[in-house]
mmCIF file of N, CA, C and O in Angstrom:
data_model
loop_
_atom_site.group_PDB
_atom_site.id
_atom_site.type_symbol
_atom_site.label_atom_id
_atom_site.label_comp_id
_atom_site.label_asym_id
_atom_site.label_seq_id
_atom_site.Cartn_x
_atom_site.Cartn_y
_atom_site.Cartn_z
ATOM 1 N N MET C 14 -16.051 1.597 6.071
ATOM 2 C CA MET C 14 -15.106 2.558 6.605
ATOM 3 C C MET C 14 -14.433 2.066 7.890
ATOM 4 O O MET C 14 -13.477 2.692 8.325
ATOM 5 N N ASN C 15 -14.906 0.992 8.490
ATOM 6 C CA ASN C 15 -14.274 0.505 9.724
ATOM 7 C C ASN C 15 -12.807 0.170 9.524
ATOM 8 O O ASN C 15 -12.000 0.347 10.423
ATOM 9 N N ALA C 16 -12.436 -0.319 8.324
ATOM 10 C CA ALA C 16 -11.045 -0.698 8.066
ATOM 11 C C ALA C 16 -10.127 0.518 8.013
ATOM 12 O O ALA C 16 -8.925 0.380 8.103
ATOM 13 N N LEU C 17 -10.680 1.713 7.879
ATOM 14 C CA LEU C 17 -9.859 2.911 7.764
ATOM 15 C C LEU C 17 -9.660 3.634 9.089
ATOM 16 O O LEU C 17 -8.995 4.660 9.125
ATOM 17 N N LYS C 18 -10.196 3.130 10.176
ATOM 18 C CA LYS C 18 -10.088 3.816 11.458
ATOM 19 C C LYS C 18 -8.658 3.947 11.952
ATOM 20 O O LYS C 18 -8.283 4.962 12.499
ATOM 21 N N ASN C 19 -7.859 2.925 11.799
ATOM 22 C CA ASN C 19 -6.472 2.957 12.257
ATOM 23 C C ASN C 19 -5.632 2.183 11.254
ATOM 24 O O ASN C 19 -5.328 1.011 11.442
ATOM 25 N N LYS C 20 -5.246 2.854 10.177
ATOM 26 C CA LYS C 20 -4.503 2.206 9.106
ATOM 27 C C LYS C 20 -3.291 3.058 8.735
ATOM 28 O O LYS C 20 -3.407 4.256 8.533
ATOM 29 N N VAL C 21 -2.125 2.399 8.667
ATOM 30 C CA VAL C 21 -0.874 3.070 8.333
ATOM 31 C C VAL C 21 -0.249 2.342 7.151
ATOM 32 O O VAL C 21 -0.181 1.113 7.145
ATOM 33 N N GLN C 22 0.201 3.106 6.155
ATOM 34 C CA GLN C 22 0.937 2.552 5.026
ATOM 35 C C GLN C 22 2.233 3.338 4.879
ATOM 36 O O GLN C 22 2.199 4.566 4.801
ATOM 37 N N LEU C 23 3.358 2.614 4.851
ATOM 38 C CA LEU C 23 4.665 3.258 4.738
ATOM 39 C C LEU C 23 5.526 2.525 3.726
ATOM 40 O O LEU C 23 5.445 1.298 3.608
ATOM 41 N N ILE C 24 6.358 3.280 3.022
ATOM 42 C CA ILE C 24 7.395 2.705 2.179
ATOM 43 C C ILE C 24 8.707 3.309 2.670
ATOM 44 O O ILE C 24 8.829 4.529 2.781
ATOM 45 N N GLY C 25 9.655 2.447 2.987
ATOM 46 C CA GLY C 25 10.934 2.940 3.496
ATOM 47 C C GLY C 25 11.993 1.866 3.486
ATOM 48 O O GLY C 25 11.805 0.789 2.929
ATOM 49 N N ASN C 26 13.113 2.181 4.135
ATOM 50 C CA ASN C 26 14.252 1.270 4.197
ATOM 51 C C ASN C 26 14.536 0.875 5.641
ATOM 52 O O ASN C 26 14.446 1.707 6.543
ATOM 53 N N LEU C 27 14.909 -0.399 5.828
ATOM 54 C CA LEU C 27 15.233 -0.888 7.162
ATOM 55 C C LEU C 27 16.488 -0.207 7.686
ATOM 56 O O LEU C 27 17.487 -0.107 6.979
ATOM 57 N N GLY C 28 16.429 0.240 8.938
ATOM 58 C CA GLY C 28 17.555 0.916 9.561
ATOM 59 C C GLY C 28 18.586 -0.031 10.127
ATOM 60 O O GLY C 28 19.737 0.341 10.332
ATOM 61 N N GLN C 29 18.192 -1.270 10.409
ATOM 62 C CA GLN C 29 19.113 -2.291 10.899
ATOM 63 C C GLN C 29 18.502 -3.650 10.600
ATOM 64 O O GLN C 29 17.338 -3.730 10.224
ATOM 65 N N ASP C 30 19.291 -4.712 10.772
ATOM 66 C CA ASP C 30 18.737 -6.057 10.607
ATOM 67 C C ASP C 30 17.626 -6.251 11.636
ATOM 68 O O ASP C 30 17.734 -5.770 12.770
ATOM 69 N N PRO C 31 16.569 -6.959 11.264
ATOM 70 C CA PRO C 31 15.470 -7.180 12.212
ATOM 71 C C PRO C 31 15.910 -7.973 13.442
ATOM 72 O O PRO C 31 16.789 -8.828 13.361
ATOM 73 N N GLU C 32 15.276 -7.670 14.562
ATOM 74 C CA GLU C 32 15.468 -8.446 15.791
ATOM 75 C C GLU C 32 14.351 -9.472 15.833
ATOM 76 O O GLU C 32 13.176 -9.114 15.745
ATOM 77 N N ILE C 33 14.699 -10.744 15.939
ATOM 78 C CA ILE C 33 13.702 -11.823 15.954
ATOM 79 C C ILE C 33 13.659 -12.441 17.341
ATOM 80 O O ILE C 33 14.695 -12.805 17.905
ATOM 81 N N ILE C 34 12.455 -12.548 17.885
ATOM 82 C CA ILE C 34 12.248 -13.149 19.204
ATOM 83 C C ILE C 34 11.277 -14.313 19.028
ATOM 84 O O ILE C 34 10.228 -14.149 18.405
ATOM 85 N N THR C 35 11.633 -15.465 19.575
ATOM 86 C CA THR C 35 10.733 -16.621 19.543
ATOM 87 C C THR C 35 10.120 -16.789 20.929
ATOM 88 O O THR C 35 10.839 -16.928 21.920
ATOM 89 N N MET C 36 8.792 -16.746 20.983
ATOM 90 C CA MET C 36 8.067 -16.877 22.249
ATOM 91 C C MET C 36 8.087 -18.335 22.710
ATOM 92 O O MET C 36 8.429 -19.234 21.943
ATOM 93 N N GLU C 37 7.712 -18.561 23.960
ATOM 94 C CA GLU C 37 7.711 -19.914 24.524
ATOM 95 C C GLU C 37 6.824 -20.867 23.732
ATOM 96 O O GLU C 37 7.114 -22.052 23.632
ATOM 97 N N ASN C 38 5.731 -20.337 23.159
ATOM 98 C CA ASN C 38 4.810 -21.190 22.397
ATOM 99 C C ASN C 38 5.249 -21.371 20.943
ATOM 100 O O ASN C 38 4.554 -21.986 20.149
ATOM 101 N N GLY C 39 6.413 -20.799 20.558
ATOM 102 C CA GLY C 39 6.936 -20.956 19.212
ATOM 103 C C GLY C 39 6.596 -19.822 18.261
ATOM 104 O O GLY C 39 7.139 -19.742 17.166
ATOM 105 N N THR C 40 5.696 -18.926 18.665
ATOM 106 C CA THR C 40 5.322 -17.781 17.824
ATOM 107 C C THR C 40 6.513 -16.831 17.716
ATOM 108 O O THR C 40 7.209 -16.583 18.688
ATOM 109 N N LYS C 41 6.715 -16.299 16.516
ATOM 110 C CA LYS C 41 7.834 -15.381 16.307
ATOM 111 C C LYS C 41 7.366 -13.934 16.297
ATOM 112 O O LYS C 41 6.258 -13.622 15.862
ATOM 113 N N LEU C 42 8.262 -13.070 16.801
ATOM 114 C CA LEU C 42 8.054 -11.628 16.807
ATOM 115 C C LEU C 42 9.262 -11.002 16.122
ATOM 116 O O LEU C 42 10.400 -11.333 16.455
ATOM 117 N N ALA C 43 9.011 -10.131 15.141
ATOM 118 C CA ALA C 43 10.087 -9.410 14.465
ATOM 119 C C ALA C 43 9.943 -7.935 14.784
ATOM 120 O O ALA C 43 8.843 -7.386 14.718
ATOM 121 N N LYS C 44 11.060 -7.291 15.136
ATOM 122 C CA LYS C 44 11.087 -5.850 15.400
ATOM 123 C C LYS C 44 12.153 -5.233 14.510
ATOM 124 O O LYS C 44 13.257 -5.763 14.407
ATOM 125 N N PHE C 45 11.811 -4.103 13.874
ATOM 126 C CA PHE C 45 12.799 -3.379 13.084
ATOM 127 C C PHE C 45 12.383 -1.929 12.942
ATOM 128 O O PHE C 45 11.229 -1.570 13.171
ATOM 129 N N SER C 46 13.359 -1.084 12.599
ATOM 130 C CA SER C 46 13.067 0.328 12.367
ATOM 131 C C SER C 46 13.022 0.566 10.864
ATOM 132 O O SER C 46 13.748 -0.066 10.097
ATOM 133 N N LEU C 47 12.142 1.473 10.460
ATOM 134 C CA LEU C 47 11.951 1.805 9.056
ATOM 135 C C LEU C 47 12.130 3.309 8.886
ATOM 136 O O LEU C 47 11.532 4.089 9.623
ATOM 137 N N ALA C 48 12.968 3.699 7.931
ATOM 138 C CA ALA C 48 13.215 5.118 7.656
ATOM 139 C C ALA C 48 12.415 5.532 6.423
ATOM 140 O O ALA C 48 12.482 4.871 5.391
ATOM 141 N N THR C 49 11.649 6.610 6.560
ATOM 142 C CA THR C 49 10.971 7.210 5.413
ATOM 143 C C THR C 49 11.569 8.594 5.219
ATOM 144 O O THR C 49 11.756 9.325 6.192
ATOM 145 N N THR C 50 11.887 8.929 3.975
ATOM 146 C CA THR C 50 12.533 10.214 3.691
ATOM 147 C C THR C 50 11.701 11.009 2.703
ATOM 148 O O THR C 50 11.260 10.486 1.678
ATOM 149 N N GLU C 51 11.482 12.260 3.049
ATOM 150 C CA GLU C 51 10.743 13.195 2.211
ATOM 151 C C GLU C 51 11.698 14.313 1.823
ATOM 152 O O GLU C 51 12.433 14.827 2.658
ATOM 153 N N SER C 52 11.710 14.680 0.555
ATOM 154 C CA SER C 52 12.579 15.759 0.078
ATOM 155 C C SER C 52 11.757 16.973 -0.314
ATOM 156 O O SER C 52 10.665 16.825 -0.866
ATOM 157 N N TYR C 53 12.292 18.141 -0.017
ATOM 158 C CA TYR C 53 11.639 19.390 -0.418
ATOM 159 C C TYR C 53 12.697 20.479 -0.545
ATOM 160 O O TYR C 53 13.841 20.299 -0.134
ATOM 161 N N LYS C 54 12.303 21.600 -1.137
ATOM 162 C CA LYS C 54 13.225 22.730 -1.261
ATOM 163 C C LYS C 54 12.825 23.790 -0.247
ATOM 164 O O LYS C 54 11.651 24.146 -0.127
ATOM 165 N N ASN C 55 13.825 24.311 0.472
ATOM 166 C CA ASN C 55 13.557 25.349 1.471
ATOM 167 C C ASN C 55 13.429 26.716 0.792
ATOM 168 O O ASN C 55 13.492 26.822 -0.436
ATOM 169 N N ALA C 56 13.277 27.758 1.580
ATOM 170 C CA ALA C 56 13.077 29.113 1.056
ATOM 171 C C ALA C 56 14.249 29.587 0.205
ATOM 172 O O ALA C 56 14.075 30.420 -0.683
ATOM 173 N N LYS C 57 15.447 29.045 0.466
ATOM 174 C CA LYS C 57 16.635 29.431 -0.307
ATOM 175 C C LYS C 57 16.787 28.588 -1.573
ATOM 176 O O LYS C 57 17.751 28.759 -2.316
ATOM 177 N N GLY C 58 15.871 27.666 -1.792
ATOM 178 C CA GLY C 58 15.948 26.805 -2.972
ATOM 179 C C GLY C 58 16.854 25.601 -2.799
ATOM 180 O O GLY C 58 17.115 24.877 -3.756
ATOM 181 N N GLU C 59 17.299 25.348 -1.574
ATOM 182 C CA GLU C 59 18.173 24.210 -1.303
ATOM 183 C C GLU C 59 17.337 22.961 -1.030
ATOM 184 O O GLU C 59 16.297 23.033 -0.388
ATOM 185 N N LYS C 60 17.827 21.833 -1.520
ATOM 186 C CA LYS C 60 17.138 20.567 -1.280
ATOM 187 C C LYS C 60 17.357 20.130 0.168
ATOM 188 O O LYS C 60 18.485 20.132 0.656
ATOM 189 N N VAL C 61 16.276 19.766 0.831
ATOM 190 C CA VAL C 61 16.331 19.307 2.218
ATOM 191 C C VAL C 61 15.694 17.924 2.288
ATOM 192 O O VAL C 61 14.608 17.709 1.753
ATOM 193 N N ASP C 62 16.374 16.983 2.921
ATOM 194 C CA ASP C 62 15.821 15.645 3.154
ATOM 195 C C ASP C 62 15.374 15.556 4.601
ATOM 196 O O ASP C 62 16.144 15.851 5.514
ATOM 197 N N ASP C 63 14.134 15.144 4.806
ATOM 198 C CA ASP C 63 13.572 14.980 6.145
ATOM 199 C C ASP C 63 13.293 13.494 6.361
ATOM 200 O O ASP C 63 12.400 12.934 5.727
ATOM 201 N N THR C 64 14.089 12.849 7.213
ATOM 202 C CA THR C 64 13.932 11.415 7.481
ATOM 203 C C THR C 64 13.220 11.205 8.809
ATOM 204 O O THR C 64 13.604 11.773 9.821
ATOM 205 N N GLN C 65 12.189 10.374 8.774
ATOM 206 C CA GLN C 65 11.443 9.984 9.972
ATOM 207 C C GLN C 65 11.693 8.493 10.218
ATOM 208 O O GLN C 65 11.751 7.696 9.282
ATOM 209 N N TRP C 66 11.839 8.121 11.484
ATOM 210 C CA TRP C 66 12.061 6.721 11.858
ATOM 211 C C TRP C 66 10.814 6.160 12.508
ATOM 212 O O TRP C 66 10.185 6.813 13.345
ATOM 213 N N HIS C 67 10.463 4.935 12.126
ATOM 214 C CA HIS C 67 9.249 4.276 12.615
ATOM 215 C C HIS C 67 9.620 2.911 13.183
ATOM 216 O O HIS C 67 10.405 2.179 12.576
ATOM 217 N N ASN C 68 9.044 2.566 14.333
ATOM 218 C CA ASN C 68 9.250 1.245 14.933
ATOM 219 C C ASN C 68 8.173 0.309 14.398
ATOM 220 O O ASN C 68 6.980 0.592 14.512
ATOM 221 N N ILE C 69 8.602 -0.827 13.823
ATOM 222 C CA ILE C 69 7.680 -1.791 13.232
ATOM 223 C C ILE C 69 7.776 -3.095 14.004
ATOM 224 O O ILE C 69 8.877 -3.542 14.360
ATOM 225 N N VAL C 70 6.616 -3.717 14.260
ATOM 226 C CA VAL C 70 6.577 -5.053 14.858
ATOM 227 C C VAL C 70 5.702 -5.945 13.983
ATOM 228 O O VAL C 70 4.692 -5.502 13.447
ATOM 229 N N ALA C 71 6.131 -7.186 13.819
ATOM 230 C CA ALA C 71 5.373 -8.162 13.031
ATOM 231 C C ALA C 71 5.332 -9.473 13.804
ATOM 232 O O ALA C 71 6.312 -9.850 14.449
ATOM 233 N N TRP C 72 4.210 -10.164 13.730
ATOM 234 C CA TRP C 72 4.014 -11.409 14.460
ATOM 235 C C TRP C 72 3.783 -12.571 13.502
ATOM 236 O O TRP C 72 3.376 -12.378 12.364
ATOM 237 N N GLY C 73 4.000 -13.780 13.977
ATOM 238 C CA GLY C 73 3.617 -14.997 13.268
ATOM 239 C C GLY C 73 4.288 -15.171 11.921
ATOM 240 O O GLY C 73 5.502 -15.029 11.777
ATOM 241 N N LYS C 74 3.475 -15.489 10.910
ATOM 242 C CA LYS C 74 3.985 -15.763 9.569
ATOM 243 C C LYS C 74 4.706 -14.551 8.983
ATOM 244 O O LYS C 74 5.737 -14.688 8.328
ATOM 245 N N THR C 75 4.178 -13.350 9.239
ATOM 246 C CA THR C 75 4.838 -12.138 8.747
ATOM 247 C C THR C 75 6.223 -12.007 9.364
ATOM 248 O O THR C 75 7.193 -11.658 8.683
ATOM 249 N N ALA C 76 6.359 -12.323 10.646
ATOM 250 C CA ALA C 76 7.665 -12.271 11.318
ATOM 251 C C ALA C 76 8.623 -13.294 10.718
ATOM 252 O O ALA C 76 9.823 -13.019 10.576
ATOM 253 N N GLU C 77 8.123 -14.441 10.327
ATOM 254 C CA GLU C 77 8.967 -15.459 9.706
ATOM 255 C C GLU C 77 9.483 -14.975 8.347
ATOM 256 O O GLU C 77 10.647 -15.213 7.989
ATOM 257 N N ILE C 78 8.648 -14.278 7.591
ATOM 258 C CA ILE C 78 9.063 -13.719 6.300
ATOM 259 C C ILE C 78 10.131 -12.653 6.528
ATOM 260 O O ILE C 78 11.143 -12.604 5.821
ATOM 261 N N VAL C 79 9.917 -11.807 7.532
ATOM 262 C CA VAL C 79 10.908 -10.777 7.878
ATOM 263 C C VAL C 79 12.237 -11.434 8.217
ATOM 264 O O VAL C 79 13.292 -11.025 7.725
ATOM 265 N N GLU C 80 12.210 -12.464 9.039
ATOM 266 C CA GLU C 80 13.430 -13.158 9.454
ATOM 267 C C GLU C 80 14.185 -13.744 8.259
ATOM 268 O O GLU C 80 15.410 -13.665 8.181
ATOM 269 N N THR C 81 13.457 -14.296 7.305
ATOM 270 C CA THR C 81 14.066 -14.976 6.162
ATOM 271 C C THR C 81 14.621 -14.016 5.120
ATOM 272 O O THR C 81 15.702 -14.241 4.576
ATOM 273 N N TYR C 82 13.907 -12.911 4.852
ATOM 274 C CA TYR C 82 14.227 -12.106 3.673
ATOM 275 C C TYR C 82 14.740 -10.688 3.918
ATOM 276 O O TYR C 82 15.325 -10.094 3.021
ATOM 277 N N LEU C 83 14.504 -10.119 5.089
ATOM 278 C CA LEU C 83 14.841 -8.705 5.258
ATOM 279 C C LEU C 83 16.158 -8.482 5.987
ATOM 280 O O LEU C 83 16.479 -9.161 6.955
ATOM 281 N N LEU C 84 16.911 -7.503 5.487
ATOM 282 C CA LEU C 84 18.170 -7.082 6.079
ATOM 283 C C LEU C 84 18.237 -5.563 6.079
ATOM 284 O O LEU C 84 17.464 -4.904 5.380
ATOM 285 N N LYS C 85 19.179 -5.025 6.828
ATOM 286 C CA LYS C 85 19.398 -3.582 6.861
ATOM 287 C C LYS C 85 19.500 -3.021 5.441
ATOM 288 O O LYS C 85 20.185 -3.597 4.591
ATOM 289 N N GLY C 86 18.799 -1.905 5.194
ATOM 290 C CA GLY C 86 18.861 -1.230 3.902
ATOM 291 C C GLY C 86 17.804 -1.649 2.910
ATOM 292 O O GLY C 86 17.537 -0.940 1.949
ATOM 293 N N LYS C 87 17.172 -2.815 3.102
ATOM 294 C CA LYS C 87 16.145 -3.288 2.169
ATOM 295 C C LYS C 87 14.959 -2.332 2.164
ATOM 296 O O LYS C 87 14.552 -1.812 3.206
ATOM 297 N N GLN C 88 14.387 -2.124 0.967
ATOM 298 C CA GLN C 88 13.206 -1.270 0.848
ATOM 299 C C GLN C 88 11.957 -2.143 0.915
ATOM 300 O O GLN C 88 11.870 -3.177 0.239
ATOM 301 N N VAL C 89 11.002 -1.735 1.756
ATOM 302 C CA VAL C 89 9.760 -2.479 1.928
ATOM 303 C C VAL C 89 8.578 -1.522 2.036
ATOM 304 O O VAL C 89 8.737 -0.348 2.388
ATOM 305 N N ALA C 90 7.412 -2.066 1.733
ATOM 306 C CA ALA C 90 6.152 -1.374 1.999
ATOM 307 C C ALA C 90 5.479 -2.147 3.126
ATOM 308 O O ALA C 90 5.409 -3.381 3.084
ATOM 309 N N VAL C 91 5.032 -1.449 4.158
ATOM 310 C CA VAL C 91 4.324 -2.091 5.262
ATOM 311 C C VAL C 91 2.943 -1.461 5.409
ATOM 312 O O VAL C 91 2.753 -0.284 5.132
ATOM 313 N N GLU C 92 2.008 -2.295 5.816
ATOM 314 C CA GLU C 92 0.670 -1.811 6.132
ATOM 315 C C GLU C 92 0.297 -2.399 7.475
ATOM 316 O O GLU C 92 0.573 -3.568 7.753
ATOM 317 N N GLY C 93 -0.280 -1.575 8.315
ATOM 318 C CA GLY C 93 -0.663 -2.050 9.636
ATOM 319 C C GLY C 93 -1.429 -0.995 10.394
ATOM 320 O O GLY C 93 -2.053 -0.118 9.797
ATOM 321 N N LYS C 94 -1.360 -1.097 11.721
ATOM 322 C CA LYS C 94 -2.064 -0.117 12.553
ATOM 323 C C LYS C 94 -1.115 0.476 13.576
ATOM 324 O O LYS C 94 -0.129 -0.153 13.983
ATOM 325 N N LEU C 95 -1.417 1.676 13.980
ATOM 326 C CA LEU C 95 -0.627 2.402 14.962
ATOM 327 C C LEU C 95 -0.991 1.924 16.360
ATOM 328 O O LEU C 95 -2.173 1.822 16.702
ATOM 329 N N THR C 96 0.033 1.592 17.159
ATOM 330 C CA THR C 96 -0.202 1.174 18.537
ATOM 331 C C THR C 96 0.696 1.972 19.475
ATOM 332 O O THR C 96 1.787 2.385 19.097
ATOM 333 N N HIS C 97 0.226 2.177 20.690
ATOM 334 C CA HIS C 97 0.983 2.904 21.718
ATOM 335 C C HIS C 97 1.042 2.031 22.961
ATOM 336 O O HIS C 97 0.068 1.371 23.311
ATOM 337 N N ARG C 98 2.192 2.030 23.620
ATOM 338 C CA ARG C 98 2.321 1.292 24.883
ATOM 339 C C ARG C 98 3.317 2.008 25.769
ATOM 340 O O ARG C 98 4.054 2.883 25.324
ATOM 341 N N SER C 99 3.323 1.624 27.007
ATOM 342 C CA SER C 99 4.271 2.221 27.944
ATOM 343 C C SER C 99 4.923 1.107 28.753
ATOM 344 O O SER C 99 4.399 -0.007 28.856
ATOM 345 N N TYR C 100 6.073 1.426 29.310
ATOM 346 C CA TYR C 100 6.780 0.489 30.176
ATOM 347 C C TYR C 100 7.577 1.289 31.192
ATOM 348 O O TYR C 100 7.747 2.495 31.054
ATOM 349 N N GLU C 101 8.047 0.600 32.216
ATOM 350 C CA GLU C 101 8.818 1.259 33.254
ATOM 351 C C GLU C 101 10.258 0.756 33.220
ATOM 352 O O GLU C 101 10.506 -0.443 33.129
ATOM 353 N N THR C 102 11.223 1.686 33.262
ATOM 354 C CA THR C 102 12.635 1.317 33.257
ATOM 355 C C THR C 102 13.032 0.760 34.627
ATOM 356 O O THR C 102 12.265 0.862 35.595
ATOM 357 N N LYS C 103 14.229 0.213 34.711
ATOM 358 C CA LYS C 103 14.739 -0.298 35.982
ATOM 359 C C LYS C 103 14.828 0.798 37.037
ATOM 360 O O LYS C 103 14.719 0.540 38.226
ATOM 361 N N GLU C 104 15.024 2.045 36.558
ATOM 362 C CA GLU C 104 15.126 3.191 37.467
ATOM 363 C C GLU C 104 13.752 3.726 37.875
ATOM 364 O O GLU C 104 13.661 4.714 38.595
ATOM 365 N N GLY C 105 12.681 3.111 37.380
ATOM 366 C CA GLY C 105 11.336 3.524 37.754
ATOM 367 C C GLY C 105 10.743 4.620 36.867
ATOM 368 O O GLY C 105 9.662 5.128 37.165
ATOM 369 N N GLU C 106 11.424 4.987 35.781
ATOM 370 C CA GLU C 106 10.901 6.005 34.874
ATOM 371 C C GLU C 106 9.902 5.375 33.906
ATOM 372 O O GLU C 106 10.144 4.294 33.380
ATOM 373 N N LYS C 107 8.803 6.063 33.669
ATOM 374 C CA LYS C 107 7.816 5.577 32.725
ATOM 375 C C LYS C 107 8.193 6.055 31.324
ATOM 376 O O LYS C 107 8.465 7.228 31.120
ATOM 377 N N ARG C 108 8.226 5.129 30.366
ATOM 378 C CA ARG C 108 8.567 5.440 28.985
ATOM 379 C C ARG C 108 7.388 5.065 28.088
ATOM 380 O O ARG C 108 6.658 4.122 28.380
ATOM 381 N N TYR C 109 7.249 5.800 26.998
ATOM 382 C CA TYR C 109 6.167 5.557 26.048
ATOM 383 C C TYR C 109 6.757 5.254 24.681
ATOM 384 O O TYR C 109 7.786 5.814 24.312
ATOM 385 N N ILE C 110 6.114 4.360 23.952
ATOM 386 C CA ILE C 110 6.598 3.988 22.625
ATOM 387 C C ILE C 110 5.417 3.869 21.667
ATOM 388 O O ILE C 110 4.339 3.417 22.057
ATOM 389 N N THR C 111 5.633 4.317 20.444
ATOM 390 C CA THR C 111 4.647 4.190 19.384
ATOM 391 C C THR C 111 5.213 3.239 18.344
ATOM 392 O O THR C 111 6.369 3.368 17.953
ATOM 393 N N GLU C 112 4.405 2.266 17.930
ATOM 394 C CA GLU C 112 4.843 1.267 16.965
ATOM 395 C C GLU C 112 3.778 1.082 15.894
ATOM 396 O O GLU C 112 2.612 1.398 16.114
ATOM 397 N N ILE C 113 4.184 0.539 14.770
ATOM 398 C CA ILE C 113 3.238 0.111 13.750
ATOM 399 C C ILE C 113 3.233 -1.403 13.788
ATOM 400 O O ILE C 113 4.280 -2.048 13.657
ATOM 401 N N ARG C 114 2.061 -1.978 14.023
ATOM 402 C CA ARG C 114 1.922 -3.431 14.000
ATOM 403 C C ARG C 114 1.641 -3.832 12.560
ATOM 404 O O ARG C 114 0.580 -3.537 12.020
ATOM 405 N N CYS C 115 2.612 -4.472 11.943
ATOM 406 C CA CYS C 115 2.572 -4.811 10.523
ATOM 407 C C CYS C 115 1.642 -5.991 10.266
ATOM 408 O O CYS C 115 1.835 -7.069 10.818
ATOM 409 N N ASN C 116 0.640 -5.767 9.403
ATOM 410 C CA ASN C 116 -0.264 -6.841 8.979
ATOM 411 C C ASN C 116 0.121 -7.376 7.606
ATOM 412 O O ASN C 116 -0.084 -8.550 7.318
ATOM 413 N N GLU C 117 0.647 -6.479 6.757
ATOM 414 C CA GLU C 117 1.054 -6.875 5.411
ATOM 415 C C GLU C 117 2.412 -6.285 5.110
ATOM 416 O O GLU C 117 2.731 -5.173 5.546
ATOM 417 N N LEU C 118 3.185 -7.008 4.328
ATOM 418 C CA LEU C 118 4.543 -6.616 4.001
ATOM 419 C C LEU C 118 4.786 -6.906 2.523
ATOM 420 O O LEU C 118 4.434 -7.974 2.029
ATOM 421 N N LEU C 119 5.376 -5.931 1.827
ATOM 422 C CA LEU C 119 5.723 -6.105 0.421
ATOM 423 C C LEU C 119 7.179 -5.716 0.247
ATOM 424 O O LEU C 119 7.556 -4.582 0.579
ATOM 425 N N MET C 120 7.989 -6.653 -0.252
ATOM 426 C CA MET C 120 9.406 -6.371 -0.469
ATOM 427 C C MET C 120 9.561 -5.642 -1.806
ATOM 428 O O MET C 120 9.007 -6.086 -2.812
ATOM 429 N N LEU C 121 10.299 -4.542 -1.796
ATOM 430 C CA LEU C 121 10.499 -3.741 -2.992
ATOM 431 C C LEU C 121 11.964 -3.763 -3.390
ATOM 432 O O LEU C 121 12.815 -4.208 -2.620
ATOM 433 N N GLY C 122 12.283 -3.222 -4.542
ATOM 434 C CA GLY C 122 13.679 -3.138 -4.974
ATOM 435 C C GLY C 122 14.215 -4.488 -5.362
ATOM 436 O O GLY C 122 13.498 -5.436 -5.661
ATOM 437 N N LYS C 123 15.541 -4.589 -5.326
ATOM 438 C CA LYS C 123 16.224 -5.823 -5.762
ATOM 439 C C LYS C 123 16.510 -6.723 -4.608
ATOM 440 O O LYS C 123 16.694 -6.383 -3.517
#
């Protein structure tokens, strides 16, 4: 059960082309947003789409695969863990961000 403590699985579409960063040591970092959409009918019987946006980060070989194959709109399945971090803006405001650190990636669709 240890593997289930912090595990996230999502299927969605990329919101924009991935941002690729190469570190000084040559390691690659890929960042992209993933949209997941859930549909349901409201009390009036109307179809409602609820889209959630998720920040995804991938390192190393996974980031290289993202760089080579993924573009805005592509459908993918990601598996990873939920991470939280904070940073301070130039104005001194503290900001918080939640990301999914991608361990596995599966390209779906065409």
